[in-house]
PDB file of C-alpha atoms in Angstrom:
ATOM      1  CA  MET A   1     -31.446   5.643   7.527  1.00 38.00           C
ATOM      2  CA  ALA A   2     -28.766   2.957   7.285  1.00 40.00           C
ATOM      3  CA  ILE A   3     -25.459   4.770   7.048  1.00 42.00           C
ATOM      4  CA  ARG A   4     -23.164   2.462   9.021  1.00 41.00           C
ATOM      5  CA  THR A   5     -21.320  -0.529   7.621  1.00 38.00           C
ATOM      6  CA  LYS A   6     -18.333  -2.454   8.922  1.00 38.00           C
ATOM      7  CA  VAL A   7     -15.085  -3.047   7.101  1.00 38.00           C
ATOM      8  CA  GLY A   8     -12.423  -5.717   7.540  1.00 38.00           C
ATOM      9  CA  GLY A   9      -8.661  -6.011   7.322  1.00 38.00           C
ATOM     10  CA  GLY A  10      -6.288  -6.622   4.435  1.00 37.00           C
ATOM     11  CA  GLY A  11      -2.705  -6.148   3.341  1.00 40.00           C
ATOM     12  CA  GLY A  12      -0.077  -6.750   0.715  1.00 43.00           C
ATOM     13  CA  ASN A  13       2.348  -9.586   0.196  1.00 53.00           C
ATOM     14  CA  TYR A  14       5.242  -7.353  -0.809  1.00 54.00           C
ATOM     15  CA  ALA A  15       6.535  -7.554   2.776  1.00 53.00           C
ATOM     16  CA  VAL A  16       7.599 -11.126   1.933  1.00 57.00           C
ATOM     17  CA  VAL A  17       9.701  -9.714  -0.869  1.00 66.00           C
ATOM     18  CA  VAL A  18      11.404  -7.245   1.453  1.00 66.00           C
ATOM     19  CA  LEU A  19      12.314 -10.012   3.899  1.00 62.00           C
ATOM     20  CA  ALA A  20      13.654 -12.194   1.122  1.00 69.00           C
ATOM     21  CA  VAL A  21      15.723  -9.286  -0.181  1.00 71.00           C
ATOM     22  CA  PHE A  22      17.478  -8.936   3.172  1.00 67.00           C
ATOM     23  CA  LEU A  23      18.402 -12.611   3.084  1.00 67.00           C
ATOM     24  CA  LEU A  24      19.448 -12.477  -0.538  1.00 70.00           C
ATOM     25  CA  THR A  25      21.555  -9.353  -0.082  1.00 70.00           C
ATOM     26  CA  SER A  26      23.422 -10.796   2.898  1.00 70.00           C
ATOM     27  CA  ILE A  27      24.238 -13.978   0.990  1.00 69.00           C
ATOM     28  CA  VAL A  28      25.440 -12.041  -2.052  1.00 69.00           C
ATOM     29  CA  LEU A  29      27.663  -9.941   0.203  1.00 66.00           C
ATOM     30  CA  ALA A  30      29.124 -13.080   1.771  1.00 66.00           C
ATOM     31  CA  PHE A  31      29.757 -14.495  -1.687  1.00 64.00           C
ATOM     32  CA  ALA A  32      31.469 -11.288  -2.794  1.00 64.00           C
ATOM     33  CA  SER A  33      33.644 -11.335   0.319  1.00 63.00           C
ATOM     34  CA  PHE A  34      34.740 -14.892  -0.403  1.00 62.00           C
ATOM     35  CA  LEU A  35      35.671 -13.964  -3.967  1.00 60.00           C
ATOM     36  CA  HIS A  36      37.631 -10.980  -2.722  1.00 57.00           C
ATOM     37  CA  ASN A  37      39.732 -13.226  -0.526  1.00 56.00           C
ATOM     38  CA  GLU A  38      40.269 -16.099  -2.973  1.00 55.00           C
ATOM     39  CA  ARG A  39      41.129 -14.332  -6.271  1.00 52.00           C
ATOM     40  CA  TRP A  40      41.190 -17.297  -8.622  1.00 55.00           C
ATOM     41  CA  LYS A  41      42.087 -17.659 -12.293  1.00 56.00           C
ATOM     42  CA  GLY A  42      42.076 -13.913 -12.980  1.00 62.00           C
ATOM     43  CA  HIS A  43      38.289 -13.751 -12.989  1.00 68.00           C
ATOM     44  CA  ASN A  44      37.874 -12.244  -9.550  1.00 68.00           C
ATOM     45  CA  GLU A  45      36.908  -8.760 -10.771  1.00 72.00           C
ATOM     46  CA  ARG A  46      34.304 -10.154 -13.160  1.00 74.00           C
ATOM     47  CA  PHE A  47      32.665 -12.219 -10.429  1.00 72.00           C
ATOM     48  CA  LEU A  48      32.768  -9.312  -7.984  1.00 73.00           C
ATOM     49  CA  LEU A  49      31.071  -7.023 -10.498  1.00 78.00           C
ATOM     50  CA  MET A  50      28.364  -9.602 -11.132  1.00 77.00           C
ATOM     51  CA  ALA A  51      27.840 -10.095  -7.393  1.00 76.00           C
ATOM     52  CA  ALA A  52      27.561  -6.309  -7.006  1.00 78.00           C
ATOM     53  CA  ASP A  53      24.978  -6.237  -9.796  1.00 81.00           C
ATOM     54  CA  GLN A  54      23.006  -8.903  -7.955  1.00 79.00           C
ATOM     55  CA  GLN A  55      23.084  -6.801  -4.804  1.00 79.00           C
ATOM     56  CA  ILE A  56      21.809  -3.720  -6.665  1.00 82.00           C
ATOM     57  CA  LEU A  57      19.036  -5.753  -8.252  1.00 83.00           C
ATOM     58  CA  ALA A  58      18.040  -7.104  -4.841  1.00 81.00           C
ATOM     59  CA  GLN A  59      17.693  -3.556  -3.537  1.00 81.00           C
ATOM     60  CA  GLN A  60      15.650  -2.583  -6.589  1.00 85.00           C
ATOM     61  CA  PHE A  61      13.282  -5.506  -5.988  1.00 85.00           C
ATOM     62  CA  SER A  62      12.533  -4.081  -2.550  1.00 82.00           C
ATOM     63  CA  SER A  63      11.730  -0.531  -3.719  1.00 85.00           C
ATOM     64  CA  ASP A  64       9.864  -1.672  -6.833  1.00 89.00           C
ATOM     65  CA  ALA A  65       7.750  -4.129  -4.836  1.00 86.00           C
ATOM     66  CA  VAL A  66       6.681  -1.291  -2.526  1.00 83.00           C
ATOM     67  CA  ALA A  67       5.882   0.937  -5.508  1.00 87.00           C
ATOM     68  CA  ALA A  68       3.963  -1.856  -7.243  1.00 87.00           C
ATOM     69  CA  ALA A  69       1.906  -2.502  -4.116  1.00 82.00           C
ATOM     70  CA  ARG A  70       0.845   1.153  -4.314  1.00 83.00           C
ATOM     71  CA  GLY A  71      -0.337   0.717  -7.884  1.00 86.00           C
ATOM     72  CA  ASP A  72       2.656   2.219  -9.727  1.00 90.00           C
ATOM     73  CA  GLN A  73       2.343   0.607 -13.165  1.00 90.00           C
ATOM     74  CA  ALA A  74       5.941   1.417 -14.163  1.00 94.00           C
ATOM     75  CA  ALA A  75       7.173  -0.636 -11.183  1.00 93.00           C
ATOM     76  CA  PHE A  76       5.630  -3.793 -12.620  1.00 94.00           C
ATOM     77  CA  GLY A  77       7.660  -3.401 -15.803  1.00 94.00           C
ATOM     78  CA  ARG A  78      10.846  -2.948 -13.780  1.00 94.00           C
ATOM     79  CA  LEU A  79      10.078  -6.043 -11.725  1.00 93.00           C
ATOM     80  CA  ARG A  80       9.608  -8.155 -14.854  1.00 94.00           C
ATOM     81  CA  LYS A  81      12.844  -6.871 -16.349  1.00 94.00           C
ATOM     82  CA  ASN A  82      14.842  -7.373 -13.145  1.00 91.00           C
ATOM     83  CA  VAL A  83      13.539 -10.919 -12.696  1.00 91.00           C
ATOM     84  CA  ALA A  84      14.894 -11.847 -16.131  1.00 93.00           C
ATOM     85  CA  THR A  85      18.199 -10.068 -15.463  1.00 91.00           C
ATOM     86  CA  PHE A  86      18.713 -11.687 -12.069  1.00 87.00           C
ATOM     87  CA  ASP A  87      17.877 -15.117 -13.457  1.00 89.00           C
ATOM     88  CA  ALA A  88      20.416 -14.740 -16.265  1.00 90.00           C
ATOM     89  CA  GLU A  89      23.187 -13.376 -14.047  1.00 86.00           C
ATOM     90  CA  LEU A  90      22.706 -16.024 -11.375  1.00 84.00           C
ATOM     91  CA  LYS A  91      22.915 -18.692 -14.067  1.00 88.00           C
ATOM     92  CA  ASP A  92      26.150 -17.131 -15.324  1.00 85.00           C
ATOM     93  CA  LEU A  93      27.568 -17.060 -11.796  1.00 80.00           C
ATOM     94  CA  LYS A  94      26.819 -20.744 -11.278  1.00 83.00           C
ATOM     95  CA  GLN A  95      27.428 -22.250 -14.708  1.00 86.00           C
ATOM     96  CA  GLY A  96      29.651 -19.692 -16.383  1.00 83.00           C
ATOM     97  CA  ASN A  97      29.078 -18.139 -19.802  1.00 85.00           C
ATOM     98  CA  PRO A  98      31.481 -19.026 -22.631  1.00 86.00           C
ATOM     99  CA  ASP A  99      30.176 -16.151 -24.762  1.00 86.00           C
ATOM    100  CA  LYS A 100      31.334 -13.762 -22.050  1.00 81.00           C
ATOM    101  CA  GLY A 101      34.524 -15.652 -21.371  1.00 80.00           C
ATOM    102  CA  LEU A 102      33.317 -16.486 -17.893  1.00 79.00           C
ATOM    103  CA  PRO A 103      34.039 -19.927 -16.380  1.00 81.00           C
ATOM    104  CA  PRO A 104      31.734 -21.678 -13.921  1.00 81.00           C
ATOM    105  CA  SER A 105      32.162 -20.706 -10.295  1.00 76.00           C
ATOM    106  CA  PRO A 106      34.585 -22.942  -8.389  1.00 75.00           C
ATOM    107  CA  GLU A 107      33.397 -25.714  -6.134  1.00 77.00           C
ATOM    108  CA  GLU A 108      34.383 -23.701  -3.062  1.00 75.00           C
ATOM    109  CA  VAL A 109      31.442 -21.343  -3.473  1.00 75.00           C
ATOM    110  CA  SER A 110      28.825 -23.880  -4.602  1.00 78.00           C
ATOM    111  CA  GLY A 111      27.251 -23.937  -1.125  1.00 81.00           C
ATOM    112  CA  LEU A 112      26.927 -20.160  -1.058  1.00 80.00           C
ATOM    113  CA  LEU A 113      25.446 -20.114  -4.543  1.00 80.00           C
ATOM    114  CA  ASN A 114      22.939 -22.793  -3.592  1.00 83.00           C
ATOM    115  CA  ASP A 115      21.866 -20.578  -0.683  1.00 84.00           C
ATOM    116  CA  VAL A 116      21.538 -17.655  -3.083  1.00 82.00           C
ATOM    117  CA  GLN A 117      19.470 -19.839  -5.406  1.00 84.00           C
ATOM    118  CA  SER A 118      17.138 -20.855  -2.570  1.00 85.00           C
ATOM    119  CA  ALA A 119      16.673 -17.240  -1.468  1.00 84.00           C
ATOM    120  CA  TRP A 120      16.109 -16.176  -5.054  1.00 86.00           C
ATOM    121  CA  LEU A 121      13.407 -18.791  -5.597  1.00 86.00           C
ATOM    122  CA  GLU A 122      11.522 -17.455  -2.566  1.00 85.00           C
ATOM    123  CA  LEU A 123      11.951 -13.895  -3.737  1.00 85.00           C
ATOM    124  CA  ARG A 124      10.903 -14.714  -7.276  1.00 87.00           C
ATOM    125  CA  GLU A 125       7.788 -16.544  -6.122  1.00 87.00           C
ATOM    126  CA  ALA A 126       6.634 -13.518  -4.130  1.00 85.00           C
ATOM    127  CA  THR A 127       7.575 -11.171  -6.979  1.00 87.00           C
ATOM    128  CA  ASP A 128       5.675 -13.277  -9.508  1.00 89.00           C
ATOM    129  CA  GLU A 129       2.593 -13.103  -7.284  1.00 87.00           C
ATOM    130  CA  ILE A 130       2.796  -9.317  -7.211  1.00 87.00           C
ATOM    131  CA  VAL A 131       3.290  -9.046 -10.969  1.00 91.00           C
ATOM    132  CA  ALA A 132       0.383 -11.429 -11.596  1.00 90.00           C
ATOM    133  CA  ALA A 133      -1.832  -9.192  -9.436  1.00 87.00           C
ATOM    134  CA  GLU A 134      -0.994  -6.002 -11.363  1.00 90.00           C
ATOM    135  CA  ASN A 135      -4.622  -5.354 -12.295  1.00 90.00           C
ATOM    136  CA  ASP A 136      -5.691  -5.744  -8.674  1.00 86.00           C
ATOM    137  CA  PHE A 137      -3.015  -3.368  -7.368  1.00 87.00           C
ATOM    138  CA  VAL A 138      -3.758  -0.735  -9.996  1.00 89.00           C
ATOM    139  CA  GLY A 139      -7.494  -1.171  -9.443  1.00 87.00           C
ATOM    140  CA  VAL A 140      -7.109  -0.606  -5.711  1.00 86.00           C
ATOM    141  CA  ARG A 141      -5.047   2.518  -6.368  1.00 88.00           C
ATOM    142  CA  ASP A 142      -7.674   3.873  -8.759  1.00 89.00           C
ATOM    143  CA  LEU A 143     -10.445   3.088  -6.284  1.00 87.00           C
ATOM    144  CA  ALA A 144      -8.500   4.814  -3.503  1.00 87.00           C
ATOM    145  CA  GLU A 145      -8.126   7.910  -5.662  1.00 88.00           C
ATOM    146  CA  ALA A 146     -11.816   7.876  -6.609  1.00 89.00           C
ATOM    147  CA  THR A 147     -12.830   7.491  -2.969  1.00 88.00           C
ATOM    148  CA  GLY A 148     -10.472  10.235  -1.872  1.00 88.00           C
ATOM    149  CA  ALA A 149     -11.933  12.550  -4.494  1.00 90.00           C
ATOM    150  CA  LEU A 150     -15.263  12.464  -2.623  1.00 90.00           C
ATOM    151  CA  LEU A 151     -13.748  13.856   0.568  1.00 90.00           C
ATOM    152  CA  PRO A 152     -13.492  17.581  -0.332  1.00 91.00           C
ATOM    153  CA  GLU A 153     -17.182  17.852  -1.241  1.00 94.00           C
ATOM    154  CA  LEU A 154     -18.160  15.948   1.910  1.00 94.00           C
ATOM    155  CA  ALA A 155     -15.934  18.191   4.034  1.00 93.00           C
ATOM    156  CA  GLU A 156     -17.470  21.334   2.530  1.00 95.00           C
ATOM    157  CA  ALA A 157     -21.022  20.077   3.038  1.00 95.00           C
ATOM    158  CA  THR A 158     -20.220  19.029   6.609  1.00 94.00           C
ATOM    159  CA  GLN A 159     -18.798  22.448   7.450  1.00 94.00           C
ATOM    160  CA  ALA A 160     -21.801  24.210   5.901  1.00 94.00           C
ATOM    161  CA  ALA A 161     -24.252  22.062   7.854  1.00 93.00           C
ATOM    162  CA  ALA A 162     -22.370  22.653  11.098  1.00 92.00           C
ATOM    163  CA  GLU A 163     -22.459  26.432  10.559  1.00 91.00           C
ATOM    164  CA  LEU A 164     -26.201  26.355   9.852  1.00 89.00           C
ATOM    165  CA  LEU A 165     -26.810  24.340  12.993  1.00 89.00           C
ATOM    166  CA  ALA A 166     -24.677  26.678  15.113  1.00 87.00           C
ATOM    167  CA  ALA A 167     -26.533  29.699  13.734  1.00 84.00           C
ATOM    168  CA  SER A 168     -29.897  28.167  14.632  1.00 76.00           C
ATOM    169  CA  ALA A 169     -28.874  28.054  18.335  1.00 61.00           C
ATOM    170  CA  LYS A 170     -29.863  24.445  18.896  1.00 63.00           C
ATOM    171  CA  ASP A 171     -28.635  22.537  21.945  1.00 73.00           C
ATOM    172  CA  PRO A 172     -24.833  22.695  22.539  1.00 83.00           C
ATOM    173  CA  LYS A 173     -24.401  18.922  22.364  1.00 86.00           C
ATOM    174  CA  SER A 174     -25.604  18.821  18.765  1.00 87.00           C
ATOM    175  CA  VAL A 175     -23.458  21.818  17.818  1.00 88.00           C
ATOM    176  CA  LEU A 176     -20.421  20.078  19.310  1.00 90.00           C
ATOM    177  CA  ALA A 177     -21.192  16.845  17.472  1.00 91.00           C
ATOM    178  CA  ALA A 178     -21.471  18.755  14.196  1.00 91.00           C
ATOM    179  CA  ALA A 179     -18.129  20.472  14.810  1.00 91.00           C
ATOM    180  CA  GLU A 180     -16.481  17.128  15.596  1.00 94.00           C
ATOM    181  CA  GLN A 181     -17.365  15.819  12.132  1.00 93.00           C
ATOM    182  CA  SER A 182     -14.632  17.891  10.500  1.00 92.00           C
ATOM    183  CA  VAL A 183     -12.020  16.376  12.814  1.00 94.00           C
ATOM    184  CA  LEU A 184     -13.258  12.886  12.025  1.00 94.00           C
ATOM    185  CA  LEU A 185     -13.048  13.612   8.311  1.00 93.00           C
ATOM    186  CA  GLU A 186      -9.413  14.650   8.715  1.00 93.00           C
ATOM    187  CA  ARG A 187      -8.706  11.309  10.383  1.00 93.00           C
ATOM    188  CA  MET A 188     -10.384   9.481   7.513  1.00 92.00           C
ATOM    189  CA  VAL A 189      -8.250  11.411   5.028  1.00 89.00           C
ATOM    190  CA  GLY A 190      -5.095  10.398   6.911  1.00 89.00           C
ATOM    191  CA  ALA A 191      -6.167   6.768   7.040  1.00 89.00           C
ATOM    192  CA  LEU A 192      -6.908   6.707   3.326  1.00 86.00           C
ATOM    193  CA  GLY A 193      -3.463   8.139   2.607  1.00 83.00           C
ATOM    194  CA  ASN A 194      -1.801   5.252   4.473  1.00 84.00           C
ATOM    195  CA  LEU A 195      -4.040   2.485   3.198  1.00 81.00           C
ATOM    196  CA  LEU A 196      -1.652   1.373   0.445  1.00 79.00           C
ATOM    197  CA  GLN A 197       1.479   1.349   2.597  1.00 77.00           C
ATOM    198  CA  GLY A 198       1.145  -2.378   3.194  1.00 71.00           C
ATOM    199  CA  GLY A 199       1.722  -4.578   6.236  1.00 71.00           C
ATOM    200  CA  THR A 200       0.930  -3.182   9.680  1.00 81.00           C
ATOM    201  CA  ALA A 201       0.576   0.345   8.266  1.00 81.00           C
ATOM    202  CA  THR A 202      -2.390  -0.826   6.186  1.00 81.00           C
ATOM    203  CA  VAL A 203      -3.981  -2.657   9.111  1.00 84.00           C
ATOM    204  CA  GLU A 204      -3.571   0.386  11.359  1.00 89.00           C
ATOM    205  CA  ALA A 205      -4.952   2.689   8.660  1.00 88.00           C
ATOM    206  CA  ILE A 206      -8.028   0.495   8.291  1.00 88.00           C
ATOM    207  CA  ASP A 207      -8.557   0.477  12.057  1.00 91.00           C
ATOM    208  CA  ARG A 208      -8.171   4.248  12.398  1.00 92.00           C
ATOM    209  CA  GLY A 209     -10.348   4.949   9.388  1.00 90.00           C
ATOM    210  CA  THR A 210     -13.062   2.575  10.560  1.00 91.00           C
ATOM    211  CA  ILE A 211     -13.161   4.087  14.047  1.00 94.00           C
ATOM    212  CA  ALA A 212     -13.417   7.604  12.614  1.00 94.00           C
ATOM    213  CA  ALA A 213     -16.041   6.577  10.051  1.00 93.00           C
ATOM    214  CA  ASP A 214     -18.171   4.797  12.640  1.00 93.00           C
ATOM    215  CA  LYS A 215     -18.067   7.825  14.947  1.00 95.00           C
ATOM    216  CA  PHE A 216     -18.940  10.081  12.005  1.00 95.00           C
ATOM    217  CA  ALA A 217     -21.930   7.832  11.270  1.00 94.00           C
ATOM    218  CA  ASP A 218     -23.050   7.875  14.912  1.00 94.00           C
ATOM    219  CA  ASN A 219     -22.873  11.660  15.046  1.00 94.00           C
ATOM    220  CA  LEU A 220     -24.668  11.997  11.747  1.00 93.00           C
ATOM    221  CA  GLU A 221     -27.531   9.801  12.880  1.00 91.00           C
ATOM    222  CA  GLU A 222     -27.926  11.988  15.982  1.00 88.00           C
ATOM    223  CA  LEU A 223     -27.790  15.159  13.913  1.00 90.00           C
ATOM    224  CA  LEU A 224     -30.451  13.837  11.552  1.00 86.00           C
ATOM    225  CA  ASP A 225     -32.673  13.265  14.584  1.00 78.00           C
ATOM    226  CA  VAL A 226     -32.174  16.780  15.969  1.00 71.00           C
ATOM    227  CA  ASP A 227     -35.495  18.402  16.801  1.00 63.00           C
ATOM    228  CA  VAL A 228     -36.185  20.250  13.598  1.00 51.00           C
ATOM    229  CA  SER A 229     -39.609  20.704  12.151  1.00 50.00           C
ATOM    230  CA  ALA A 230     -40.276  21.638   8.571  1.00 46.00           C
ATOM    231  CA  ASP A 231     -43.898  22.127   9.569  1.00 48.00           C
ATOM    232  CA  SER A 232     -43.110  24.982  11.973  1.00 49.00           C
ATOM    233  CA  GLU A 233     -44.304  28.347  10.842  1.00 53.00           C
ATOM    234  CA  GLY A 234     -42.214  31.422  10.228  1.00 50.00           C
ATOM    235  CA  ALA A 235     -38.469  31.996  10.054  1.00 52.00           C
ATOM    236  CA  GLU A 236     -37.630  29.325  12.634  1.00 57.00           C
ATOM    237  CA  GLY A 237     -39.407  26.662  10.619  1.00 58.00           C
ATOM    238  CA  ALA A 238     -37.530  27.668   7.494  1.00 63.00           C
ATOM    239  CA  ALA A 239     -34.201  27.565   9.353  1.00 66.00           C
ATOM    240  CA  ASN A 240     -34.980  24.156  10.811  1.00 75.00           C
ATOM    241  CA  ALA A 241     -35.852  22.802   7.391  1.00 82.00           C
ATOM    242  CA  GLU A 242     -32.614  24.214   5.981  1.00 86.00           C
ATOM    243  CA  VAL A 243     -30.544  22.542   8.716  1.00 87.00           C
ATOM    244  CA  ARG A 244     -32.273  19.218   8.157  1.00 87.00           C
ATOM    245  CA  ALA A 245     -31.732  19.427   4.405  1.00 91.00           C
ATOM    246  CA  ALA A 246     -28.046  20.240   4.924  1.00 93.00           C
ATOM    247  CA  PHE A 247     -27.465  17.163   7.071  1.00 93.00           C
ATOM    248  CA  GLU A 248     -29.439  14.970   4.669  1.00 94.00           C
ATOM    249  CA  ASN A 249     -27.073  16.151   1.935  1.00 95.00           C
ATOM    250  CA  VAL A 250     -24.117  15.221   4.173  1.00 95.00           C
ATOM    251  CA  ALA A 251     -25.658  11.775   4.690  1.00 95.00           C
ATOM    252  CA  LEU A 252     -25.967  11.197   0.942  1.00 95.00           C
ATOM    253  CA  LEU A 253     -22.349  12.196   0.344  1.00 94.00           C
ATOM    254  CA  TYR A 254     -21.175  10.071   3.264  1.00 94.00           C
ATOM    255  CA  GLU A 255     -23.011   7.013   1.948  1.00 93.00           C
ATOM    256  CA  ALA A 256     -21.145   7.352  -1.355  1.00 92.00           C
ATOM    257  CA  LEU A 257     -17.841   7.728   0.465  1.00 91.00           C
ATOM    258  CA  ARG A 258     -18.442   4.797   2.797  1.00 90.00           C
ATOM    259  CA  SER A 259     -19.541   2.586  -0.088  1.00 90.00           C
ATOM    260  CA  GLY A 260     -16.267   3.318  -1.898  1.00 88.00           C
ATOM    261  CA  ALA A 261     -14.257   2.784   1.297  1.00 87.00           C
ATOM    262  CA  ASP A 262     -15.944  -0.564   1.980  1.00 86.00           C
ATOM    263  CA  GLU A 263     -15.238  -1.697  -1.584  1.00 86.00           C
ATOM    264  CA  LEU A 264     -11.641  -0.530  -1.278  1.00 84.00           C
ATOM    265  CA  VAL A 265     -10.975  -2.367   1.981  1.00 80.00           C
ATOM    266  CA  SER A 266     -12.660  -5.543   0.741  1.00 81.00           C
ATOM    267  CA  ALA A 267     -10.239  -5.517  -2.201  1.00 76.00           C
ATOM    268  CA  MET A 268      -7.139  -5.220   0.016  1.00 71.00           C
ATOM    269  CA  PRO A 269      -6.789  -8.959   0.845  1.00 55.00           C
ATOM    270  CA  GLN A 270      -6.482  -9.647  -2.892  1.00 55.00           C
ATOM    271  CA  VAL A 271      -3.308  -7.553  -3.043  1.00 52.00           C
TER     272      VAL A 271
END
């Protein structure tokens, strides 16, 4: 019975957004500090408020990018809205806005604003990539939830099979292997919960989950080969057949789980 498959790595590109946010926030703070010291033409407070708005938006990009990478559909709407807002406010900071009574920024801060513009272009590019991949992110989240939904039934079947095996007084090594399956399932649950964290957390979750799943598969193959005989006569034969059937049921459930996990991990590089 083929119940082992290998899975690869993946990750999200929202980490690029977080790095760009740090750069963008520091530049906005430097710009705000310069305005605070220069106070020109009575527009200092207006510019400071706009710079503060830019800083808040930068922080929102970071949190919304993380939420979007986890498949939160509302986060995609916020990202789209904040991109438009940041674009408009940065344009006002650089060029002014007569309708708002705001003059262009003075020449003294043009270098800082050019740095902000450069950081913003990097941030926007990464943000646009995330927004464009909305269906992929949401699909991965849905697949993760569907895969996770298989775990309780598999855990229950695994526990039942282990109890049957223990009651049949087979060799201790097999009983121990059956008991270990529940621990391995807990590790798989933990790995699945961290799969959408992104970056190194995702890579580590894939590694931990794969190790646990491979060990589960190894144990299961051994347990399916335990010396049981449905042809034996009497109560022992019936018990052996029951144990074998229980582990075959576990194998079927595990195949469904592993198939979903493999599909999930293969989708991770897309997001």
